Coordinates of C-alpha atoms in Angstrom, one line a residue:
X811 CA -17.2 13.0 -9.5
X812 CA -15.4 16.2 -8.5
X813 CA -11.7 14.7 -7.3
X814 CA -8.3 16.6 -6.4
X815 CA -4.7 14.8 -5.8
X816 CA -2.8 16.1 -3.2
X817 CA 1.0 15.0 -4.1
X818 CA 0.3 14.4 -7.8
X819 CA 3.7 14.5 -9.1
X820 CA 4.8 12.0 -6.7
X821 CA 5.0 8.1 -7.6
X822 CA 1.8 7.6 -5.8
X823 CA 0.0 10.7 -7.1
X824 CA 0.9 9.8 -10.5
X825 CA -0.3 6.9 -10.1
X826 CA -3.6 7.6 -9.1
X827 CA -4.2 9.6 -12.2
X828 CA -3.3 6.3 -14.1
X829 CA -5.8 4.6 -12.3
X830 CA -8.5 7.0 -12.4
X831 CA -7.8 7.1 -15.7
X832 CA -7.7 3.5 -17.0
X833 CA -10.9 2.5 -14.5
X834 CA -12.8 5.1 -16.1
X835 CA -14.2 6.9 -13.4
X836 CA -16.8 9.1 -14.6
X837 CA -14.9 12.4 -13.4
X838 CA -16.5 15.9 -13.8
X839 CA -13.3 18.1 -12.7
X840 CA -10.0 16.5 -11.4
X841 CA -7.8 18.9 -10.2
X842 CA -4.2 18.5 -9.4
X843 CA -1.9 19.4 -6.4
X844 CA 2.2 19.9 -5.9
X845 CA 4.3 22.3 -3.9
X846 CA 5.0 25.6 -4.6
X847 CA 8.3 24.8 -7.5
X848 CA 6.0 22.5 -9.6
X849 CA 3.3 25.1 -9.7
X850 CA 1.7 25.8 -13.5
X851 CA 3.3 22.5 -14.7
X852 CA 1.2 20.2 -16.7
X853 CA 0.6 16.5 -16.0
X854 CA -1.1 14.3 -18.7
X855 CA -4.8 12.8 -18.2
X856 CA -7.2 11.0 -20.4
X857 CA -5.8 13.3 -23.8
X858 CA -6.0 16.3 -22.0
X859 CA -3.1 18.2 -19.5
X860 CA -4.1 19.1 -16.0
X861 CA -2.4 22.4 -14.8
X862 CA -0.7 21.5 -10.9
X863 CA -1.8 23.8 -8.6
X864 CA -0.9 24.9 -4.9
X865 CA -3.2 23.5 -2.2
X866 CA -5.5 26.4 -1.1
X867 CA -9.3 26.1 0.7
X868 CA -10.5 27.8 -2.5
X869 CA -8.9 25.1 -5.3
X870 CA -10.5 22.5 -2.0
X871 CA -13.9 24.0 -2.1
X872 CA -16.1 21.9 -4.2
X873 CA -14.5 18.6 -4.3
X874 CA -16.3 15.5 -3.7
X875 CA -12.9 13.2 -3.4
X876 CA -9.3 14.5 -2.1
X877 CA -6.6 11.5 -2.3
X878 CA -3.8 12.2 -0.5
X879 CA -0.6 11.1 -1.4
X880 CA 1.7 13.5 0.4
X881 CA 4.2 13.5 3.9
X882 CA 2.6 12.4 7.3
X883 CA 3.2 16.4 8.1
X884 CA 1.7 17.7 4.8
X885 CA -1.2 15.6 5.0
X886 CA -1.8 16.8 9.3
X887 CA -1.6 20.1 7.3
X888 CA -4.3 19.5 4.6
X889 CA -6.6 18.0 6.4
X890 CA -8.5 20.9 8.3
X891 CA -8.8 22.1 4.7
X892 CA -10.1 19.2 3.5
X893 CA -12.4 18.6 5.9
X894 CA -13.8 22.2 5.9
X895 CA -14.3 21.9 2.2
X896 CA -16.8 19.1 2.7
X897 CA -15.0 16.5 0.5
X898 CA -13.5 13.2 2.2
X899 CA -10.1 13.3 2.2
X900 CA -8.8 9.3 1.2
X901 CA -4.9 9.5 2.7
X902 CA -2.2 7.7 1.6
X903 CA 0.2 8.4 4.6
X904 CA 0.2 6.7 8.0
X905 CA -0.9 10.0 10.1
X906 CA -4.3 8.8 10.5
X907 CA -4.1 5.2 10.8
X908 CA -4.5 4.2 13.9
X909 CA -7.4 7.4 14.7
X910 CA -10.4 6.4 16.5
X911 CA -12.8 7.2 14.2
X912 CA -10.8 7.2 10.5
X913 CA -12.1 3.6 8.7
X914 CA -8.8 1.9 8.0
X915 CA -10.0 0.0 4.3
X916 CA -9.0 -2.2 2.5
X917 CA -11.8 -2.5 0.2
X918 CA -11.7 -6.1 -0.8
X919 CA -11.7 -7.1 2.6
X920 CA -13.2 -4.5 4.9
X921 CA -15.4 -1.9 2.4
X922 CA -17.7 -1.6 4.9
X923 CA -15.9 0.0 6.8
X924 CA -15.7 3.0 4.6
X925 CA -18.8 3.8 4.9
X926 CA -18.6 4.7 8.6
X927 CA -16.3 7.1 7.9
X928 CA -16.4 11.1 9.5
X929 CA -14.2 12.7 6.3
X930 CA -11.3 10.9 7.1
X931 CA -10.3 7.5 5.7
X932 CA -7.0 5.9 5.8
X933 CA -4.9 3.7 3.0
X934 CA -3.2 1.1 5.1
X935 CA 0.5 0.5 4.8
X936 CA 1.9 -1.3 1.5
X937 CA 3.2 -4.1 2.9
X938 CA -0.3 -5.0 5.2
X939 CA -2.2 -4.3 2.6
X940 CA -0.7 -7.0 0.2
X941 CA -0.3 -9.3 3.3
X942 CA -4.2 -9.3 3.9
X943 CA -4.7 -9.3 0.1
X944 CA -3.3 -13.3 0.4
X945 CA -4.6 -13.6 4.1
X946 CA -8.5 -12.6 4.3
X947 CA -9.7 -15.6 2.3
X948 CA -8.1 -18.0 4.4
X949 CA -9.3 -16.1 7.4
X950 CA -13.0 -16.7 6.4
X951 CA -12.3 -20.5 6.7
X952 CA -11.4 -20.2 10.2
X953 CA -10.4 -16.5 12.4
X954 CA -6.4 -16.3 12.2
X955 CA -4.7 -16.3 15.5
X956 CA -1.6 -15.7 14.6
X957 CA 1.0 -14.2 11.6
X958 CA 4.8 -14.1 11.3
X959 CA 5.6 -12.4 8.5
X960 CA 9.1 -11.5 6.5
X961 CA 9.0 -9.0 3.8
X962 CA 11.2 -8.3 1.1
X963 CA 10.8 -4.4 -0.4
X964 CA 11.4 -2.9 -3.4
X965 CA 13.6 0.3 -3.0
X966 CA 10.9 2.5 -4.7
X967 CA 8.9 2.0 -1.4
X968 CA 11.5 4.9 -0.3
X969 CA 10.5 6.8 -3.4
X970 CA 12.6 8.1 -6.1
X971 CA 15.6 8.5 -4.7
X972 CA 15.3 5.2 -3.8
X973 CA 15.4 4.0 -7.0
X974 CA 18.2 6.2 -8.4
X975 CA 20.3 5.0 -5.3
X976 CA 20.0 1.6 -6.6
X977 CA 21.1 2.3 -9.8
X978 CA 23.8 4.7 -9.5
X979 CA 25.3 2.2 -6.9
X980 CA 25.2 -0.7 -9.6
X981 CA 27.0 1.8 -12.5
X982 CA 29.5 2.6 -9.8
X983 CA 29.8 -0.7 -8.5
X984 CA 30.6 -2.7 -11.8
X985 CA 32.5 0.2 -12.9
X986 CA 34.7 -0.6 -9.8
X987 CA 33.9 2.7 -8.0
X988 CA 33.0 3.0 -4.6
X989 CA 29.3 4.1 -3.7
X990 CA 28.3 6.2 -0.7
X991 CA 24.8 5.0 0.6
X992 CA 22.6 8.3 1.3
X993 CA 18.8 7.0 1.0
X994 CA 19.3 3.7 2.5
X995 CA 21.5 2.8 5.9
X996 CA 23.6 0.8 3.7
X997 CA 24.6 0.1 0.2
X998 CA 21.5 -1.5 -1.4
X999 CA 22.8 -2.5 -4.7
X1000 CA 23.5 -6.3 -4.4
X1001 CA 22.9 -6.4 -0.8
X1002 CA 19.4 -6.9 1.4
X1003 CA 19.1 -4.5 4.5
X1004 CA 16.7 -5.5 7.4
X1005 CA 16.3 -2.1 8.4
X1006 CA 13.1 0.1 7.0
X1007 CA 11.7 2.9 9.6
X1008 CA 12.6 4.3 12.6
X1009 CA 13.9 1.5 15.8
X1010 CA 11.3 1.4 18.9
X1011 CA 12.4 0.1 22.0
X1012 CA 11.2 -3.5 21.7
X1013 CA 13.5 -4.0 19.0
X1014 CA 11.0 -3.8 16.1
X1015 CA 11.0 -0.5 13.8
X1016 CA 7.9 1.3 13.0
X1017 CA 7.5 -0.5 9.4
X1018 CA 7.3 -3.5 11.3
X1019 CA 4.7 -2.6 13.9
X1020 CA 2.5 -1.1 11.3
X1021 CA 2.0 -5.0 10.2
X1022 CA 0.4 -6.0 13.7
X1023 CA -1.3 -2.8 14.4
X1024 CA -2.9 -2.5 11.2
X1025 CA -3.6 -5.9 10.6
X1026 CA -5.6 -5.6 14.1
X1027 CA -7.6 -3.1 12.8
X1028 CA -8.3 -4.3 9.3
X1029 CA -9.6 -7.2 10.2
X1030 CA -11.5 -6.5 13.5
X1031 CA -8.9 -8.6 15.9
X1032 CA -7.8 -7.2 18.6
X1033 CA -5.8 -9.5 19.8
X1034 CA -3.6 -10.8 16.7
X1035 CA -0.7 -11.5 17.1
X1036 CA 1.8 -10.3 14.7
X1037 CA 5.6 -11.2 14.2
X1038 CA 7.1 -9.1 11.4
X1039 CA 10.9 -8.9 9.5
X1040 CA 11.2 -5.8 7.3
X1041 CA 13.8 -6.7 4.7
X1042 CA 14.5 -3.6 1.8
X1043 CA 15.9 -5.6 -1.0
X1044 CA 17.2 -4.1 -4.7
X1045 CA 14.6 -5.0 -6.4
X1046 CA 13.1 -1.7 -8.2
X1047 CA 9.0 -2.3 -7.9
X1048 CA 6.9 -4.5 -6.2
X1049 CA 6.6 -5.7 -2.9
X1050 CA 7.0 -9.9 -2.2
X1051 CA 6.1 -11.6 1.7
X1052 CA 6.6 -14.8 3.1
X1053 CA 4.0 -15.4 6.0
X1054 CA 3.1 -18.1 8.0
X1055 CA 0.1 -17.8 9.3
X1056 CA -1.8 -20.0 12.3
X1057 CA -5.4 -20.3 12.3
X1058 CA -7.5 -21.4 15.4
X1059 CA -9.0 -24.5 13.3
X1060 CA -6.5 -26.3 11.0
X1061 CA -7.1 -25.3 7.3
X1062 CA -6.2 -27.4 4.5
X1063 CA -3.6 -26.3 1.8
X1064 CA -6.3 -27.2 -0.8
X1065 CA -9.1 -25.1 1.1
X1066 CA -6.9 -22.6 1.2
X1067 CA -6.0 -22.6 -2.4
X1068 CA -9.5 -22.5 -3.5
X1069 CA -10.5 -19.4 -1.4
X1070 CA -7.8 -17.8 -2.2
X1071 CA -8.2 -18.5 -6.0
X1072 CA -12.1 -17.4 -5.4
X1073 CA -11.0 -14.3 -3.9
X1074 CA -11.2 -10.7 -5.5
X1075 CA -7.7 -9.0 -6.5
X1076 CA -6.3 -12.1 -5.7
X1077 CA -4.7 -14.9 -8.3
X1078 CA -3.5 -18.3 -7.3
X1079 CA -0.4 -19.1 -8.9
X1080 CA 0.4 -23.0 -8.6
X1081 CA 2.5 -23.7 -11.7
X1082 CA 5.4 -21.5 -10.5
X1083 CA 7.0 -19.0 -8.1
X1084 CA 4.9 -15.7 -8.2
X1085 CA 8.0 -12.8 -8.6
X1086 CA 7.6 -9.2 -8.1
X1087 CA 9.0 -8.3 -11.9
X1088 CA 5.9 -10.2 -12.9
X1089 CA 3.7 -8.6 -11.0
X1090 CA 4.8 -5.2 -11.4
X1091 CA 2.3 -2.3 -12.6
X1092 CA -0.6 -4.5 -12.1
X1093 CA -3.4 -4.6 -9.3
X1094 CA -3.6 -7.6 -8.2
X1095 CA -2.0 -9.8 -5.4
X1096 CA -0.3 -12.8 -6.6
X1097 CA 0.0 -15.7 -3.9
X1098 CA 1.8 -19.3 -4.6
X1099 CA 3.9 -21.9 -2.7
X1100 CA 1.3 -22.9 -0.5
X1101 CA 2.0 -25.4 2.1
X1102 CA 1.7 -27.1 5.7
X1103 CA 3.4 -25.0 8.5
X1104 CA 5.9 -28.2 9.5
X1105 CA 6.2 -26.7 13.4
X1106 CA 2.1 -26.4 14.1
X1107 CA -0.8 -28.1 12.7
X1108 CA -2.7 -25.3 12.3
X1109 CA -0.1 -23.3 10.4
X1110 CA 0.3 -22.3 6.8
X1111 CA 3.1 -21.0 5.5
X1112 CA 3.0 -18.8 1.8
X1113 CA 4.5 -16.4 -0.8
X1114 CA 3.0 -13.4 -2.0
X1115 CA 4.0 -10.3 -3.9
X1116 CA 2.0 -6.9 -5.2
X1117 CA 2.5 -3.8 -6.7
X1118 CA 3.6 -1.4 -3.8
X1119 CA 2.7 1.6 -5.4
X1120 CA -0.3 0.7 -7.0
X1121 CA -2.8 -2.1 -4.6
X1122 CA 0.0 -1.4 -1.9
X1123 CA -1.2 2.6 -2.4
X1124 CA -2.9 4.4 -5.5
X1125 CA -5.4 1.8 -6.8
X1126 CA -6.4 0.9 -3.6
X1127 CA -7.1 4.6 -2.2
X1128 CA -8.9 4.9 -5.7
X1129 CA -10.8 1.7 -4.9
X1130 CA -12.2 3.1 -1.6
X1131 CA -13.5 5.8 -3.5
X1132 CA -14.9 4.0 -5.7
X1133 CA -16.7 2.1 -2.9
X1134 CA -18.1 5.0 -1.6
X1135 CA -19.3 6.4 -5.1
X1136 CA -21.1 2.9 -5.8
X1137 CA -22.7 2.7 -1.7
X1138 CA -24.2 6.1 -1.3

């Protein structure tokens, strides 16, 4: 496998190289892309350093994989590139989401779908993707109707300044110094903010739509409806969501349990309250606190939490590829 990163210095593009790395993809050349200042650093792979380079068609040419892990403008920038070169380009951002004719893939859920892809196939958002993770088994014991989700984000979902936000604000704060919120729209250090992308006009924000649009398209329904809360919380990794979610037959907690237990990248936890600390740096989506939906039979209500940067990005855009790889 011939693979570049685009956006390898990044959280995300970093961690792809872990991933790649630690899954043991049988790579042949892996080359390694960052803007102009980070040009003839070194990033470490597998015992060896990989020299960053700038994107050009020429460093393109060859490739069998590009993962994408760049800006929605950088990566409507790359593209034609990427596409010329003849390698499928696996993005990261949301440019590309909603396309007619990009796969939108989750593979545990909707593989498949990959393989129908025309260059192009997009990484859905972090929080959808971990939602699903604890949704699609219970949706195979009867189609969902319905979700209402509330999610509660780790500030590294903003990226590295979101993370040193966080903790300069806690020095300063116990130091009893005032803090001055710059990456956030308010201070985030001991505080929750229910504000996370831009405000549309039916009184959602974009993060929040991304739940009902993607989830749509994920799992081939049209017509679900989607009810979503997007809560940014100081917490430094890992992404937790409550959901209720109402099914068109009622499902029982147990059946429920037992799919989702049965269910790959998934693990049941029943002896305590999954937390995103714990599941931090790992790849799979930990879901507990199953239970009846008291205001409609056919409701379930449940807590689940994933690594945002890794199955909520990197590992799953890595996964896709290694669908593709395995399916030819």
């Amino acid at each position: 496998m011939k693979i570049g990163i685009l956006g390898a210095t990044g959280a995300v593009g970093r961690q792809m190289l872990e991933c790649i790395e630690e899954r043991q993809l049988p790579v042949e050349e892996l080359r390694v892309f960052a803007s102009e200042r980070s040009k003839g650093k070194k990033l470490p792979f597998a015992g060896q350093e990989l020299t960053l380079e700038v994107v050009s068609q020429e460093r393109l040419n060859g490739l069998d994989y590009v993962l994408g892990a760049v800006s929605n403008s950088l990566s409507k920038e790359y593209r034609p590139l990427v596409e010329k070169s003849g390698a499928v380009y696996i993005d990261n951002s949301s440019a590309f989401r909603q396309e007619d004719g990009v796969p939108l893939v989750v593979p545990e859920i909707n593989g498949q779908d990959a393989l129908d892809h025309h260059g192009v196939i997009a990484n859905p958002n972090c929080s959808t993707a971990i939602t699903l993770m604890a949704l699609a088994p219970i949706a195979k014991l009867s189609p969902i109707k319905a979700v209402n989700a509330c999610t509660y984000q780790a500030v590294s979902g903003a990226g590295m300044g979101g993370i040193s936000e966080l903790k300069d604000e806690v020095t300063a704060l116990t130091k009893g110094e005032s803090v001055e919120a710059k990456v956030f729209p308010a201070q985030i250090a001991f505080n929750v903010i229910a504000d996370i992308g831009g405000p549309l006009e039916n009184g959602y924000t974009t993060e929040e739509m991304k739940m009902q649009n993607e989830g749509r398209k994920i799992l081939h329904l049209p017509d679900l409806l989607v009810t979503c809360t997007c809560v940014r919380v100081p917490v430094y990794r890992s992404h937790s969501i409550a959901v209720t979610v109402v099914t068109e037959e009622p499902v029982s907690v147990e059946a429920a349990e037992n799919a989702i237990a049965a269910f790959d990248g998934d693990i049941l936890v029943t002896d305590h309250t999954p937390t995103p600390l714990e599941n931090s740096d790992k790849d799979i989506v930990q879901v507990g606190r199953l239970r009846r939906d008291l205001t409609n039979p056919n409701g379930l209500t449940l807590w689940c939490t994933g690594d945002q940067i890794r199955k909520g990005a990197a590992t799953n855009a890595v996964q896709i590829m290694e669908y593709l790889e395995n399916n030819k």
